[in-house]
C-alpha cells in the first residue's frame, strides 16, 4: 500500500485532538494545551513529532505509563532552580508547567534551571525552548529517551536520542534549533518506513558499524525499540571519530546530565517502554538577556547577524536557512493550506477517535 | 622534510615556556598560569592547542593584538552573571579570571554565567570547563573565533569553529567533552599539514560542497585563514542536512550567542586576524549540582553511568571511551614519558626563545 500525504485544516484537526484528549479524561484546558503542542509541531513541519505521535501516547495511556490525573510536584527548589517529580503525567503538561517555572525564575533572578523526572514523552524540545523565546528570553530544553544511540565504538544502543531545543528571540521570527543528538531522531525512521522510503545516509547502525539503508528490513529495524539489541541510531557526526561521532555521543551524555542525572530520575538505559514506574526526564532552562545588557539591542544585533548569514553566497540552486526559517515557512503555509498528514496516521487517529466515541467525521472526512 | 614527533619532559618544557612568557613581560605568576594551560593541553594529548600555538600567540604579541599589560574589567554584573571587557589581554589569563568569577557566583548563588569580550585566543575550551569540575561544579566554556565554518548551503566560511568545552565531576576522573562545532578544529588541519598527512574525511570544503583531502593543496588550504574566501571547514555533521550538518552549524550559532551576542563584543565574522581593535569573545558557565540534590550522590550515579557505557559490548578490536578517558591516559603517559611535540613546533619555539634571549638549550636540547 502506498502511504499518501494529504492536507488537513489545522483548526479542525486541533478541535478533533482536543476532543480526543477530553475523551481520555483530561480537563478541557489541559486537552487544549496538549493539542496545541501537537498541532504547533505539525504546523511547523515536524510531522514526525506531531499527531503522528498520538498512537504512541494512546498506547501509554492504555497501559498506564501516562497517568491522566497526575500533576507535577516541586520536590526541591532554589531561587534559580527546581527539581520536579511529574508522577508520570503526560509530557506536554509537565513540559509546559516546568518551562513556565524556569521562565518565572529567569524573569526574577536572571536564570532558571528546572529538571523534571518521572515524566513521559513530551514531543519536540523546541516547543518548550520557544516558550521562553516568546517571553523575550533564551530558552533551552532537552529530554532523555529510550536507548536509541549507539555510543562510539559500541555495538549496542544505550544513550537516548536525547534531543536539544534551543531558542533565542530574533526578528522577523525567533531562532529555534531543535535536534536529536543522533543523526536523525527515531521519529524520522518511523516516517520513512511509513512512507516506504529507504534511508539516504548512515542513520541506522547494525553491530555499531554496518549501515542499514533498506526500509523494508523489518527484522533488523524493529530491534531499534528492543533493549540491548545490536541495532541503533548513529550519533550526530556518524560512527567514526574521524567524522566527529564522539561529539554527538558526548552531547547525548550532556543531555543525560541535565535530565536524569541532576533530577535523580531514570537514565535512558532504564527506560524500556514497559515498566510503568520508570519514565523519561526533561530539562528546562531560561536566561534573561537583560542581565548582560540592553535586551532590545542584543536581539537587534542577533537578528542582523542571522540576516547576514541568510545573505551569504549560496551553493548554486540552494537557499541558506537559519534555524527556525523553514519552520516559519511551514507555519505560514499550514495556516493557509493546512497541515500534511499521511494516510496511515489518519487511520490511526480515526481508530482512536472511534474507540473513544469521538465523531471523527464531524471534524475530518 | 619529514616532521618527526619526539618526547619532551613536561616539567622542563613548562619551565621553558614560563621563561618565554616572562621575557615577553608577563609577571611571574601570570607566566606560570599561561604556561600551565599550554602544558596541560599537551599533556592531555591535544597537541593542536598546546605549545604548537605559541607561534600564533607570538605573532599576536608582536603585532599588538595581545596586550601584555591589560587586565580584565567587569562592565556589568548581577548575582548570577557578569560581562567582562578583557581589553585584549592574553586569552588564557582572561579565561582563568572569568571562569573563577563564574565559579564564585555558582558557589554563592547556584549558577554563574560570565561572558567576556575583547579577549584573544584562549587555547582549549575544556581547560576552563574543567576548572569548574575540579571545584565540584558543572563547567562550560566556549569561544568564538575567526570565520572557519561554512554554514549549510553556503560557499563561504562565516561562523567560527566555535568550540564548546563541558565538564562534570566524576570518578575516577572528570567527564570532559571539548569539541569544535566544525567536524575538526582549525588546529587539526595545521597539525596534519605539518605532519604531511592527507585529510581522511570531508573536513575541508571548497565552494561549500567539494571536499579537499590533499594536504599539499596549499593554494586552497591557505584560504582557510582568508576572510570571505571559498574554502572553509565543514560543520559537525558534514555539509548535508541529511547527515545533520545543520546541527553543527546551529551549535556554532549558539556559541556565538553566549560569546559575542550576549557580551556585545565582536562576532566571528568581524575577527579578521589583523585589526587590533577586534578580538574574540568567550563564555564561562558554572552550575553547582548541590542546588538539585546531594552532590556526592549525583556524582556517584553519574560515575556509575559512565562506567556502564565503558563496559558495553564493543566493536571487535575497539575500546569504548567516554569523554576525558583518552585525555587522562595521555596525561598519565605524559607524566611518565613526556609530551609529544613535533620538530617544526620545536624549531618555532627555539626561534622565539632565541629572539627573546631565553637560553633554549638550558631546558631542552
mmCIF file with all atom_site columns, C-alpha atoms in Angstrom, chain B residues 254-343:
data_model
loop_
_atom_site.group_PDB
_atom_site.id
_atom_site.type_symbol
_atom_site.label_atom_id
_atom_site.label_alt_id
_atom_site.label_comp_id
_atom_site.label_asym_id
_atom_site.label_entity_id
_atom_site.label_seq_id
_atom_site.pdbx_PDB_ins_code
_atom_site.Cartn_x
_atom_site.Cartn_y
_atom_site.Cartn_z
_atom_site.occupancy
_atom_site.B_iso_or_equiv
_atom_site.pdbx_formal_charge
_atom_site.auth_seq_id
_atom_site.auth_comp_id
_atom_site.auth_asym_id
_atom_site.auth_atom_id
_atom_site.pdbx_PDB_model_num
ATOM 1  C CA . UNK B 1 254 ? 24.589 29.026 19.932 1.00 0.00 ? 254 UNK B CA 1
ATOM 2  C CA . UNK B 1 255 ? 28.261 29.583 20.807 1.00 0.00 ? 255 UNK B CA 1
ATOM 3  C CA . UNK B 1 256 ? 28.082 32.965 19.067 1.00 0.00 ? 256 UNK B CA 1
ATOM 4  C CA . UNK B 1 257 ? 25.092 33.899 21.249 1.00 0.00 ? 257 UNK B CA 1
ATOM 5  C CA . UNK B 1 258 ? 26.843 33.076 24.530 1.00 0.00 ? 258 UNK B CA 1
ATOM 6  C CA . UNK B 1 259 ? 30.105 34.746 23.474 1.00 0.00 ? 259 UNK B CA 1
ATOM 7  C CA . UNK B 1 260 ? 29.750 37.762 21.173 1.00 0.00 ? 260 UNK B CA 1
ATOM 8  C CA . UNK B 1 261 ? 25.999 38.413 21.194 1.00 0.00 ? 261 UNK B CA 1
ATOM 9  C CA . UNK B 1 262 ? 25.481 38.479 24.970 1.00 0.00 ? 262 UNK B CA 1
ATOM 10 C CA . UNK B 1 263 ? 28.789 40.269 25.689 1.00 0.00 ? 263 UNK B CA 1
ATOM 11 C CA . UNK B 1 264 ? 28.063 42.700 22.841 1.00 0.00 ? 264 UNK B CA 1
ATOM 12 C CA . UNK B 1 265 ? 31.567 42.044 21.547 1.00 0.00 ? 265 UNK B CA 1
ATOM 13 C CA . UNK B 1 266 ? 32.900 41.137 18.134 1.00 0.00 ? 266 UNK B CA 1
ATOM 14 C CA . UNK B 1 267 ? 31.199 38.420 16.078 1.00 0.00 ? 267 UNK B CA 1
ATOM 15 C CA . UNK B 1 268 ? 33.326 35.695 14.446 1.00 0.00 ? 268 UNK B CA 1
ATOM 16 C CA . UNK B 1 269 ? 32.887 37.291 11.037 1.00 0.00 ? 269 UNK B CA 1
ATOM 17 C CA . UNK B 1 270 ? 34.358 40.543 12.382 1.00 0.00 ? 270 UNK B CA 1
ATOM 18 C CA . UNK B 1 271 ? 37.545 38.845 13.587 1.00 0.00 ? 271 UNK B CA 1
ATOM 19 C CA . UNK B 1 272 ? 39.868 39.060 10.612 1.00 0.00 ? 272 UNK B CA 1
ATOM 20 C CA . UNK B 1 273 ? 43.136 38.458 12.463 1.00 0.00 ? 273 UNK B CA 1
ATOM 21 C CA . UNK B 1 274 ? 44.685 41.845 11.773 1.00 0.00 ? 274 UNK B CA 1
ATOM 22 C CA . UNK B 1 275 ? 42.534 44.606 13.307 1.00 0.00 ? 275 UNK B CA 1
ATOM 23 C CA . UNK B 1 276 ? 43.880 45.182 16.842 1.00 0.00 ? 276 UNK B CA 1
ATOM 24 C CA . UNK B 1 277 ? 40.577 46.714 17.970 1.00 0.00 ? 277 UNK B CA 1
ATOM 25 C CA . UNK B 1 278 ? 38.715 43.462 17.387 1.00 0.00 ? 278 UNK B CA 1
ATOM 26 C CA . UNK B 1 279 ? 39.025 40.257 19.398 1.00 0.00 ? 279 UNK B CA 1
ATOM 27 C CA . UNK B 1 280 ? 37.213 37.007 20.148 1.00 0.00 ? 280 UNK B CA 1
ATOM 28 C CA . UNK B 1 281 ? 34.641 36.583 22.902 1.00 0.00 ? 281 UNK B CA 1
ATOM 29 C CA . UNK B 1 282 ? 34.330 33.745 25.381 1.00 0.00 ? 282 UNK B CA 1
ATOM 30 C CA . UNK B 1 283 ? 31.720 32.380 27.765 1.00 0.00 ? 283 UNK B CA 1
ATOM 31 C CA . UNK B 1 284 ? 32.097 30.659 31.110 1.00 0.00 ? 284 UNK B CA 1
ATOM 32 C CA . UNK B 1 285 ? 29.298 28.876 32.943 1.00 0.00 ? 285 UNK B CA 1
ATOM 33 C CA . UNK B 1 286 ? 29.405 27.107 36.297 1.00 0.00 ? 286 UNK B CA 1
ATOM 34 C CA . UNK B 1 287 ? 26.495 25.290 37.934 1.00 0.00 ? 287 UNK B CA 1
ATOM 35 C CA . UNK B 1 288 ? 26.503 23.750 41.402 1.00 0.00 ? 288 UNK B CA 1
ATOM 36 C CA . UNK B 1 289 ? 24.872 20.281 41.344 1.00 0.00 ? 289 UNK B CA 1
ATOM 37 C CA . UNK B 1 290 ? 24.023 20.863 45.027 1.00 0.00 ? 290 UNK B CA 1
ATOM 38 C CA . UNK B 1 291 ? 21.043 23.024 44.012 1.00 0.00 ? 291 UNK B CA 1
ATOM 39 C CA . UNK B 1 292 ? 19.423 19.879 42.596 1.00 0.00 ? 292 UNK B CA 1
ATOM 40 C CA . UNK B 1 293 ? 20.269 17.323 45.261 1.00 0.00 ? 293 UNK B CA 1
ATOM 41 C CA . UNK B 1 294 ? 23.064 15.671 47.193 1.00 0.00 ? 294 UNK B CA 1
ATOM 42 C CA . UNK B 1 295 ? 26.192 16.411 45.187 1.00 0.00 ? 295 UNK B CA 1
ATOM 43 C CA . UNK B 1 296 ? 28.062 13.270 46.186 1.00 0.00 ? 296 UNK B CA 1
ATOM 44 C CA . UNK B 1 297 ? 25.128 11.037 45.264 1.00 0.00 ? 297 UNK B CA 1
ATOM 45 C CA . UNK B 1 298 ? 24.699 12.821 41.921 1.00 0.00 ? 298 UNK B CA 1
ATOM 46 C CA . UNK B 1 299 ? 28.395 12.441 41.060 1.00 0.00 ? 299 UNK B CA 1
ATOM 47 C CA . UNK B 1 300 ? 28.452 8.801  42.191 1.00 0.00 ? 300 UNK B CA 1
ATOM 48 C CA . UNK B 1 301 ? 25.465 7.947  39.999 1.00 0.00 ? 301 UNK B CA 1
ATOM 49 C CA . UNK B 1 302 ? 26.971 9.782  37.037 1.00 0.00 ? 302 UNK B CA 1
ATOM 50 C CA . UNK B 1 303 ? 30.231 7.889  37.514 1.00 0.00 ? 303 UNK B CA 1
ATOM 51 C CA . UNK B 1 304 ? 28.338 4.584  37.511 1.00 0.00 ? 304 UNK B CA 1
ATOM 52 C CA . UNK B 1 305 ? 26.544 5.655  34.331 1.00 0.00 ? 305 UNK B CA 1
ATOM 53 C CA . UNK B 1 306 ? 29.848 6.378  32.569 1.00 0.00 ? 306 UNK B CA 1
ATOM 54 C CA . UNK B 1 307 ? 31.270 3.068  33.756 1.00 0.00 ? 307 UNK B CA 1
ATOM 55 C CA . UNK B 1 308 ? 28.233 1.259  32.326 1.00 0.00 ? 308 UNK B CA 1
ATOM 56 C CA . UNK B 1 309 ? 28.997 2.841  28.953 1.00 0.00 ? 309 UNK B CA 1
ATOM 57 C CA . UNK B 1 310 ? 32.654 1.764  29.104 1.00 0.00 ? 310 UNK B CA 1
ATOM 58 C CA . UNK B 1 311 ? 31.514 -1.808 29.749 1.00 0.00 ? 311 UNK B CA 1
ATOM 59 C CA . UNK B 1 312 ? 29.013 -2.055 26.862 1.00 0.00 ? 312 UNK B CA 1
ATOM 60 C CA . UNK B 1 313 ? 29.710 -4.624 24.126 1.00 0.00 ? 313 UNK B CA 1
ATOM 61 C CA . UNK B 1 314 ? 32.351 -3.100 21.840 1.00 0.00 ? 314 UNK B CA 1
ATOM 62 C CA . UNK B 1 315 ? 33.040 -3.364 18.132 1.00 0.00 ? 315 UNK B CA 1
ATOM 63 C CA . UNK B 1 316 ? 35.694 -6.078 17.718 1.00 0.00 ? 316 UNK B CA 1
ATOM 64 C CA . UNK B 1 317 ? 39.169 -4.740 18.411 1.00 0.00 ? 317 UNK B CA 1
ATOM 65 C CA . UNK B 1 318 ? 37.943 -1.368 19.685 1.00 0.00 ? 318 UNK B CA 1
ATOM 66 C CA . UNK B 1 319 ? 37.652 0.224  23.100 1.00 0.00 ? 319 UNK B CA 1
ATOM 67 C CA . UNK B 1 320 ? 34.736 2.353  24.266 1.00 0.00 ? 320 UNK B CA 1
ATOM 68 C CA . UNK B 1 321 ? 35.981 5.592  25.786 1.00 0.00 ? 321 UNK B CA 1
ATOM 69 C CA . UNK B 1 322 ? 33.902 8.223  27.481 1.00 0.00 ? 322 UNK B CA 1
ATOM 70 C CA . UNK B 1 323 ? 34.988 11.829 27.156 1.00 0.00 ? 323 UNK B CA 1
ATOM 71 C CA . UNK B 1 324 ? 38.014 12.519 29.288 1.00 0.00 ? 324 UNK B CA 1
ATOM 72 C CA . UNK B 1 325 ? 39.269 8.908  29.282 1.00 0.00 ? 325 UNK B CA 1
ATOM 73 C CA . UNK B 1 326 ? 41.747 9.308  26.439 1.00 0.00 ? 326 UNK B CA 1
ATOM 74 C CA . UNK B 1 327 ? 42.907 12.633 27.811 1.00 0.00 ? 327 UNK B CA 1
ATOM 75 C CA . UNK B 1 328 ? 43.504 11.002 31.202 1.00 0.00 ? 328 UNK B CA 1
ATOM 76 C CA . UNK B 1 329 ? 45.509 8.190  29.579 1.00 0.00 ? 329 UNK B CA 1
ATOM 77 C CA . UNK B 1 330 ? 47.562 10.806 27.713 1.00 0.00 ? 330 UNK B CA 1
ATOM 78 C CA . UNK B 1 331 ? 48.127 12.700 30.938 1.00 0.00 ? 331 UNK B CA 1
ATOM 79 C CA . UNK B 1 332 ? 49.368 9.644  32.830 1.00 0.00 ? 332 UNK B CA 1
ATOM 80 C CA . UNK B 1 333 ? 51.622 8.724  29.917 1.00 0.00 ? 333 UNK B CA 1
ATOM 81 C CA . UNK B 1 334 ? 52.949 12.296 29.613 1.00 0.00 ? 334 UNK B CA 1
ATOM 82 C CA . UNK B 1 335 ? 53.809 12.401 33.322 1.00 0.00 ? 335 UNK B CA 1
ATOM 83 C CA . UNK B 1 336 ? 55.794 9.194  32.910 1.00 0.00 ? 336 UNK B CA 1
ATOM 84 C CA . UNK B 1 337 ? 57.237 9.506  29.413 1.00 0.00 ? 337 UNK B CA 1
ATOM 85 C CA . UNK B 1 338 ? 56.947 13.155 28.380 1.00 0.00 ? 338 UNK B CA 1
ATOM 86 C CA . UNK B 1 339 ? 54.799 15.092 25.931 1.00 0.00 ? 339 UNK B CA 1
ATOM 87 C CA . UNK B 1 340 ? 54.734 14.658 22.155 1.00 0.00 ? 340 UNK B CA 1
ATOM 88 C CA . UNK B 1 341 ? 55.981 17.646 20.186 1.00 0.00 ? 341 UNK B CA 1
ATOM 89 C CA . UNK B 1 342 ? 56.831 17.710 16.506 1.00 0.00 ? 342 UNK B CA 1
ATOM 90 C CA . UNK B 1 343 ? 60.127 19.058 15.160 1.00 0.00 ? 343 UNK B CA 1
#
